[in-house]
Coordinates of C-alpha atoms in Angstrom, one line a residue:
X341 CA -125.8 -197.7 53.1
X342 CA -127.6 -196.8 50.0
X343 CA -126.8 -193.4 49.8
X344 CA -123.5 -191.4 49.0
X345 CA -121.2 -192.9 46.4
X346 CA -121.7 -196.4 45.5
X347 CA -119.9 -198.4 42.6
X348 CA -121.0 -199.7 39.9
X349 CA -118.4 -202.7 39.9
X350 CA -116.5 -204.0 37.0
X351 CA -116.1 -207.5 36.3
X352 CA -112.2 -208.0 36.3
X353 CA -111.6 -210.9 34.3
X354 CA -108.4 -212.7 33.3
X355 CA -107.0 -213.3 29.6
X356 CA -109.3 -215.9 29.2
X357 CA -112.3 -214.5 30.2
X358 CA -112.6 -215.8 33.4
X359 CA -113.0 -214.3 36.8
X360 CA -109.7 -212.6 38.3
X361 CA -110.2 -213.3 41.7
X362 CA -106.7 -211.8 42.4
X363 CA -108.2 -208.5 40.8
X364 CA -111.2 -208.4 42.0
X365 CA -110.2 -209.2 45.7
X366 CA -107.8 -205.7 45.0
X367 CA -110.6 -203.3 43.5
X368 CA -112.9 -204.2 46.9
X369 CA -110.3 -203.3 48.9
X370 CA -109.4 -200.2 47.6
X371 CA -113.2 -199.2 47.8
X372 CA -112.9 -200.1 51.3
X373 CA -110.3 -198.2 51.9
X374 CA -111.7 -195.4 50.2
X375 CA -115.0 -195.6 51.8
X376 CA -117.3 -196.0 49.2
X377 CA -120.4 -196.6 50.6
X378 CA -121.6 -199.7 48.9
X379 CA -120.8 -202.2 46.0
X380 CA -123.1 -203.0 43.2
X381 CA -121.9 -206.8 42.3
X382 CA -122.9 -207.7 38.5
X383 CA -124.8 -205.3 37.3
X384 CA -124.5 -203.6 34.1
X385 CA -121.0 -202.5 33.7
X386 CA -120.5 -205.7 35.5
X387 CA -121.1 -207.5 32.1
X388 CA -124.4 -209.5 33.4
X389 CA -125.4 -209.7 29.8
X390 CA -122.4 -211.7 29.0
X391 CA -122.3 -213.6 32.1
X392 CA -124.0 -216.8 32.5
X393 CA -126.5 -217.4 35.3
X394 CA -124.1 -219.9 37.4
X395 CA -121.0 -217.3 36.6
X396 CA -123.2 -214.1 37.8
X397 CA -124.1 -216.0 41.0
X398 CA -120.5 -216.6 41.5
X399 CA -119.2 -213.2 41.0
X400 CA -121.6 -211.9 43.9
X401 CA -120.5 -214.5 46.2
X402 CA -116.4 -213.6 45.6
X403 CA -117.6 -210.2 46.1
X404 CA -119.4 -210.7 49.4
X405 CA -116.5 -212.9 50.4
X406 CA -113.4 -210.7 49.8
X407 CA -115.7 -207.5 51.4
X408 CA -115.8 -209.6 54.5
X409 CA -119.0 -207.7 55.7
X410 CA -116.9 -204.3 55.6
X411 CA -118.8 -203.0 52.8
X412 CA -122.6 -203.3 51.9
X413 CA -122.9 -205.2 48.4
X414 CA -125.8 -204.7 46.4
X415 CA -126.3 -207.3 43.9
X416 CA -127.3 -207.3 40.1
X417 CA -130.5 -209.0 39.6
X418 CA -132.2 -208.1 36.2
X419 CA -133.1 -209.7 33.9
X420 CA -135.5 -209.8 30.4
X421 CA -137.4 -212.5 31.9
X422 CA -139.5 -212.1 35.4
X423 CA -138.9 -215.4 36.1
X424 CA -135.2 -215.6 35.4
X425 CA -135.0 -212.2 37.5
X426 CA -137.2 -214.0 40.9
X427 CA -134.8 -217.6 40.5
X428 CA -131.3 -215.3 40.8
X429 CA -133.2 -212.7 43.7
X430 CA -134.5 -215.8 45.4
X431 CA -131.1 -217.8 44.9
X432 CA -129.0 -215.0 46.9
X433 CA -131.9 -214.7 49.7
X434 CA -129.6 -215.5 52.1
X435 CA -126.2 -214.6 50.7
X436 CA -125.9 -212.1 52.9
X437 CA -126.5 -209.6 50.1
X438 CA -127.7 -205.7 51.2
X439 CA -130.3 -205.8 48.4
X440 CA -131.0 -206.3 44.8
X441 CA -130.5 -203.8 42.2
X442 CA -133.3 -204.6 38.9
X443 CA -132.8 -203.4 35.5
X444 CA -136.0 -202.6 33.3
X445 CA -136.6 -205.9 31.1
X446 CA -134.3 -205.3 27.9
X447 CA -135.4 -205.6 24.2
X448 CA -138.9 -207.0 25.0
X449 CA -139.8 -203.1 25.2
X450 CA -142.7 -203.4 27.7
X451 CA -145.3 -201.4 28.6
X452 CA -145.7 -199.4 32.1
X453 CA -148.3 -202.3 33.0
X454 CA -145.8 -205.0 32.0
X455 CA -142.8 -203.2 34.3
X456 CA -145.3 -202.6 37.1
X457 CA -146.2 -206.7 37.2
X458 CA -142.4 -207.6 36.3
X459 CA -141.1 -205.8 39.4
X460 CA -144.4 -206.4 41.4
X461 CA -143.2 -210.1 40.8
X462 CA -140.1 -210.1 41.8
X463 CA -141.3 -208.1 44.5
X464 CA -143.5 -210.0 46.2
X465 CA -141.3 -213.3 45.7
X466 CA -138.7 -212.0 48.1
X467 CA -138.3 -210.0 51.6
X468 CA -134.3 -208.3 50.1
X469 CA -134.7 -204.8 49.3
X470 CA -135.1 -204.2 45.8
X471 CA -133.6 -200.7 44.0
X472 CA -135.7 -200.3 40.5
X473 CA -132.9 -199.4 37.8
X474 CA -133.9 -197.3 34.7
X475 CA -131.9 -196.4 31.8
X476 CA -133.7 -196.1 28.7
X477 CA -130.8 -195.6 26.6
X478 CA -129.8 -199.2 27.0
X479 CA -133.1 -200.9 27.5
X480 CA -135.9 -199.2 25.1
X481 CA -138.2 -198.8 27.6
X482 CA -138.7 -196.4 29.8
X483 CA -140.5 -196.4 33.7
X484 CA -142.2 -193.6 33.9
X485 CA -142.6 -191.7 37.3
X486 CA -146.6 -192.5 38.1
X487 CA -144.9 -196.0 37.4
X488 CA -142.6 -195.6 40.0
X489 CA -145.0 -194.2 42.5
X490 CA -146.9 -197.3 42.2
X491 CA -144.2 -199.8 42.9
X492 CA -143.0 -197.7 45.4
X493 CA -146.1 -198.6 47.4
X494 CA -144.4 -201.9 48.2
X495 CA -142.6 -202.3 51.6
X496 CA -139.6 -203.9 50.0
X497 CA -139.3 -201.4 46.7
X498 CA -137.1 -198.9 48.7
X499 CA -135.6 -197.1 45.6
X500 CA -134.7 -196.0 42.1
X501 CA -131.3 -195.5 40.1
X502 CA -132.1 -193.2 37.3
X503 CA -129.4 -192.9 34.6
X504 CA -131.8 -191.3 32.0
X505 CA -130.1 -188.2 32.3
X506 CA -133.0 -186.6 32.5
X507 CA -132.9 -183.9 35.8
X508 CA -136.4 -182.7 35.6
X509 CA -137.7 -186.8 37.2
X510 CA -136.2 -185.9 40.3
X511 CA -138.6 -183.4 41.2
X512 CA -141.3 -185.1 39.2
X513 CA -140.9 -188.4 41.0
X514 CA -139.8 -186.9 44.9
X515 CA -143.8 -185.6 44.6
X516 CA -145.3 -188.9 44.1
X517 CA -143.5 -191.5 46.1
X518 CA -143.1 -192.2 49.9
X519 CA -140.9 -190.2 51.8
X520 CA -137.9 -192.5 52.3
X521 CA -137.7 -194.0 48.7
X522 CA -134.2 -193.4 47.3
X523 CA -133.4 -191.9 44.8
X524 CA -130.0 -192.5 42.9
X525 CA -128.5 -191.0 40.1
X526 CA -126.6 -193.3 37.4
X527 CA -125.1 -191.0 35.3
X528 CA -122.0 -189.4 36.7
X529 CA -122.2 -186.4 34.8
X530 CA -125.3 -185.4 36.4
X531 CA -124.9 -186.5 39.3
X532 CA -124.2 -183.4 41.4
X533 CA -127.2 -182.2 39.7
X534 CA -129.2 -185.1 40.5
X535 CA -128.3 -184.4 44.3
X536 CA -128.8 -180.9 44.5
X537 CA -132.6 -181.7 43.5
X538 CA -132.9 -184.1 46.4
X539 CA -131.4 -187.1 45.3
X540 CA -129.6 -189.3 47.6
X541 CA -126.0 -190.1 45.4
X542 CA -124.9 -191.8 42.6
X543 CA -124.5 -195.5 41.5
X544 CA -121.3 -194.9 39.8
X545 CA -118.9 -196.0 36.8
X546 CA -116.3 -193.6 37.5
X547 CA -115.7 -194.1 41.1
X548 CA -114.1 -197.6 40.2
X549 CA -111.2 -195.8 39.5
X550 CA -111.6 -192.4 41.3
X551 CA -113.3 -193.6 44.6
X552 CA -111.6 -191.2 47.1
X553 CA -113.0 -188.1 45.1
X554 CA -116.4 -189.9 44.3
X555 CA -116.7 -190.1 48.3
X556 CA -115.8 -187.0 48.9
X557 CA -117.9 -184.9 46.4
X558 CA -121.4 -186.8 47.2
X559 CA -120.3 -186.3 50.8
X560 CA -119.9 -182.7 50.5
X561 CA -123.3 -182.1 48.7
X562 CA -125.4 -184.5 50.9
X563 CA -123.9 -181.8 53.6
X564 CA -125.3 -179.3 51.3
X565 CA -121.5 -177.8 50.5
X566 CA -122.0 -177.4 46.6
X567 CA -119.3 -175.3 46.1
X568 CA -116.5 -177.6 47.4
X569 CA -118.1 -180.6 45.7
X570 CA -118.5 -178.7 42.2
X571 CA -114.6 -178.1 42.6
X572 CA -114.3 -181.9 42.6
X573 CA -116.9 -182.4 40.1
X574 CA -115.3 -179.9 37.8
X575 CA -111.7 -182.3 38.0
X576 CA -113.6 -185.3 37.2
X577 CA -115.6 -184.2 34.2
X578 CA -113.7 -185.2 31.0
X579 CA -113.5 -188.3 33.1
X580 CA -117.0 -188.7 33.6
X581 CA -117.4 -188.0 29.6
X582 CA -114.9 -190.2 28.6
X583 CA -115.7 -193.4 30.3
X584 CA -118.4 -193.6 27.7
X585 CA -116.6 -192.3 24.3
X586 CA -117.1 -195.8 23.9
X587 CA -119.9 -198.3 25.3
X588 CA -119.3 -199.1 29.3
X589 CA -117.3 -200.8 30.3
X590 CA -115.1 -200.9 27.8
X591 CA -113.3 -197.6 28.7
X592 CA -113.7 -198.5 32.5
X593 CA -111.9 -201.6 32.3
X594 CA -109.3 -200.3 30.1
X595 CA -108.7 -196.9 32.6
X596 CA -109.0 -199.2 35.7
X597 CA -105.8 -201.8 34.2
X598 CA -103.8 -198.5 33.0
X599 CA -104.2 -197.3 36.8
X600 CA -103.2 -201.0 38.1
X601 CA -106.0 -201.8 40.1
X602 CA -106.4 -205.3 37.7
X603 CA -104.6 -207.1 35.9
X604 CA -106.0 -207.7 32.6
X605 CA -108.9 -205.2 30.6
X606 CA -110.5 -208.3 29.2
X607 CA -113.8 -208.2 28.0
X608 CA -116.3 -210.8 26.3
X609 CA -117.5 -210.3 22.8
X610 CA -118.9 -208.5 21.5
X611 CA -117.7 -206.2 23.6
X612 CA -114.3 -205.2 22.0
X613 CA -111.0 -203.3 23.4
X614 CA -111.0 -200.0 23.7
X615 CA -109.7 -198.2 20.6
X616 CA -105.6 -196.6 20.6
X617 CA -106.7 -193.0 19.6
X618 CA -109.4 -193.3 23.0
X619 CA -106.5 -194.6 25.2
X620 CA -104.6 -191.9 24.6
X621 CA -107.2 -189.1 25.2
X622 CA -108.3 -191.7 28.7
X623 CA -104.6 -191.8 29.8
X624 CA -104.3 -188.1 29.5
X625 CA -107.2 -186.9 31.8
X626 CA -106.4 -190.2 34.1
X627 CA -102.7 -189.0 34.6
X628 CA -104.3 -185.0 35.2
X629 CA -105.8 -186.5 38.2
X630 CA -103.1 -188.3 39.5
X631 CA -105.4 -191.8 39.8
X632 CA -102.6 -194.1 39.8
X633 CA -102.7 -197.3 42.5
X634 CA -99.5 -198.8 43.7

């Protein structure tokens, strides 16, 4: 389950800010149908940050609910506080959850000894899989690999989603860790890259809305067919640039209303609509693909 293509799930939320359930019970189904391989619930550019702790817990049991156990779902679990992150991993212990995906503790800016203890923590206060997440960009820190070697020493670390962009950790890290850790990419325009080096797929924004051709790309290269999947790759580029021409998820959430898969593109401040001159260069590569749901 975590391999292959794997969402990175929007929040759909309705025009006051609340959960769509009517939405979000849609967008799992068309993953289902589509095959992606598993569902991150609430993470990132499923607005956790704006999300309180009772409303994230809620958004991963919808989730789980509407997949009906036809899709793995990986849930969202970081936080800035090590405690705050254990009390939501031990609260969906037996949810029914695949595993727990981790972010690096945001603003605090801590050092490779504070994200080894944060994550050792968390760690050892639960048996769910955990998937370290690492995306400097966002965060202002950065796990380095002899980090990551370290905490993959733990039965229950299993894996990493990189989405520093940065193609030479692949190598770096595949020479230090276990054998079976997992390595993910989180940046879509790498992430063919990624898997040619060895990784294992791609936790993804742009397969909300182009799931089909997310599936079968990362399918193709885990079989080793790069040419094929570079073919699909190539189509999906401007789409994989211009999902963040603004911050994620505004563009997301705006491309996945235009193609009807929710209802409303609402977002929380201070997240802020996605501007009219970027709708029109989104609506133009969208259309190119033919992306629209009935």
């Amino acid at each position: 389950m975590f391999k292959g293509s794997i969402v990175a799930l929007i929040t759909p939320m309705d025009d006051k800010g609340n959960l769509c359930k009517k939405s979000l019970k849609k967008i799992i189904q068309y993953h289902i149908k589509n095959k992606t391989n598993a569902i991150v619930s609430v993470g990132t550019t499923g607005e956790s940050a704006t999300l309180n702790q009772n409303e994230h817990t809620n958004v991963i049991m919808n989730t789980l609910e509407f997949a009906d156990e036809k899709i793995p779902i990986i849930a969202g679990t970081g936080s800035n506080a090590t405690s705050e992150s254990i009390i939501l991993t031990k609260k969906l212990e037996k949810s029914g959850i695949s595993g727990c995906l981790s972010i690096t503790p945001y603003y605090n800016r801590p050092t490779q000894k504070g994200l080894y203890l944060h994550f050792q923590s968390i760690a050892e206060s639960t048996d769910l899989p955990q998937i370290l997440y690492n995306v400097p960009n966002r965060t202002g820190c950065n796990l380095l690999p002899k980090t990551i070697a370290k905490l993959s020493q733990f039965k229950n670390i299993i894996g990493l989603k990189d989405a520093s962009g940065d193609l030479s950790r692949v190598n770096q890290i595949k020479q230090i860790v276990k054998n079976d850790f997992i390595l993910m990419s989180g940046d879509d325009t790498t992430a063919l890259d990624f898997i040619q080096l060895g990784g294992n797929g791609v936790i993804s924004v742009t397969a909300n809305i182009a799931a089909y051709h997310m599936v079968k790309m990362c399918n193709l290269a885990l079989k080793g067919n790069f040419i094929k999947a570079r073919i699909i790759n190539k189509e999906l580029s401007d789409l994989h640039h211009l999902l963040f021409k603004e911050t994620n998820p505004i563009p997301i959430k705006w491309a996945a209303r235009y193609i009807n898969l929710i209802k409303y593109d609402t977002l929380r401040l201070p997240m802020t609509p996605l501007l009219s001159k970027n709708k029109k260069i989104l609506k133009k590569a969208i259309n190119s693909i033919k992306l629209y749901i009935k």
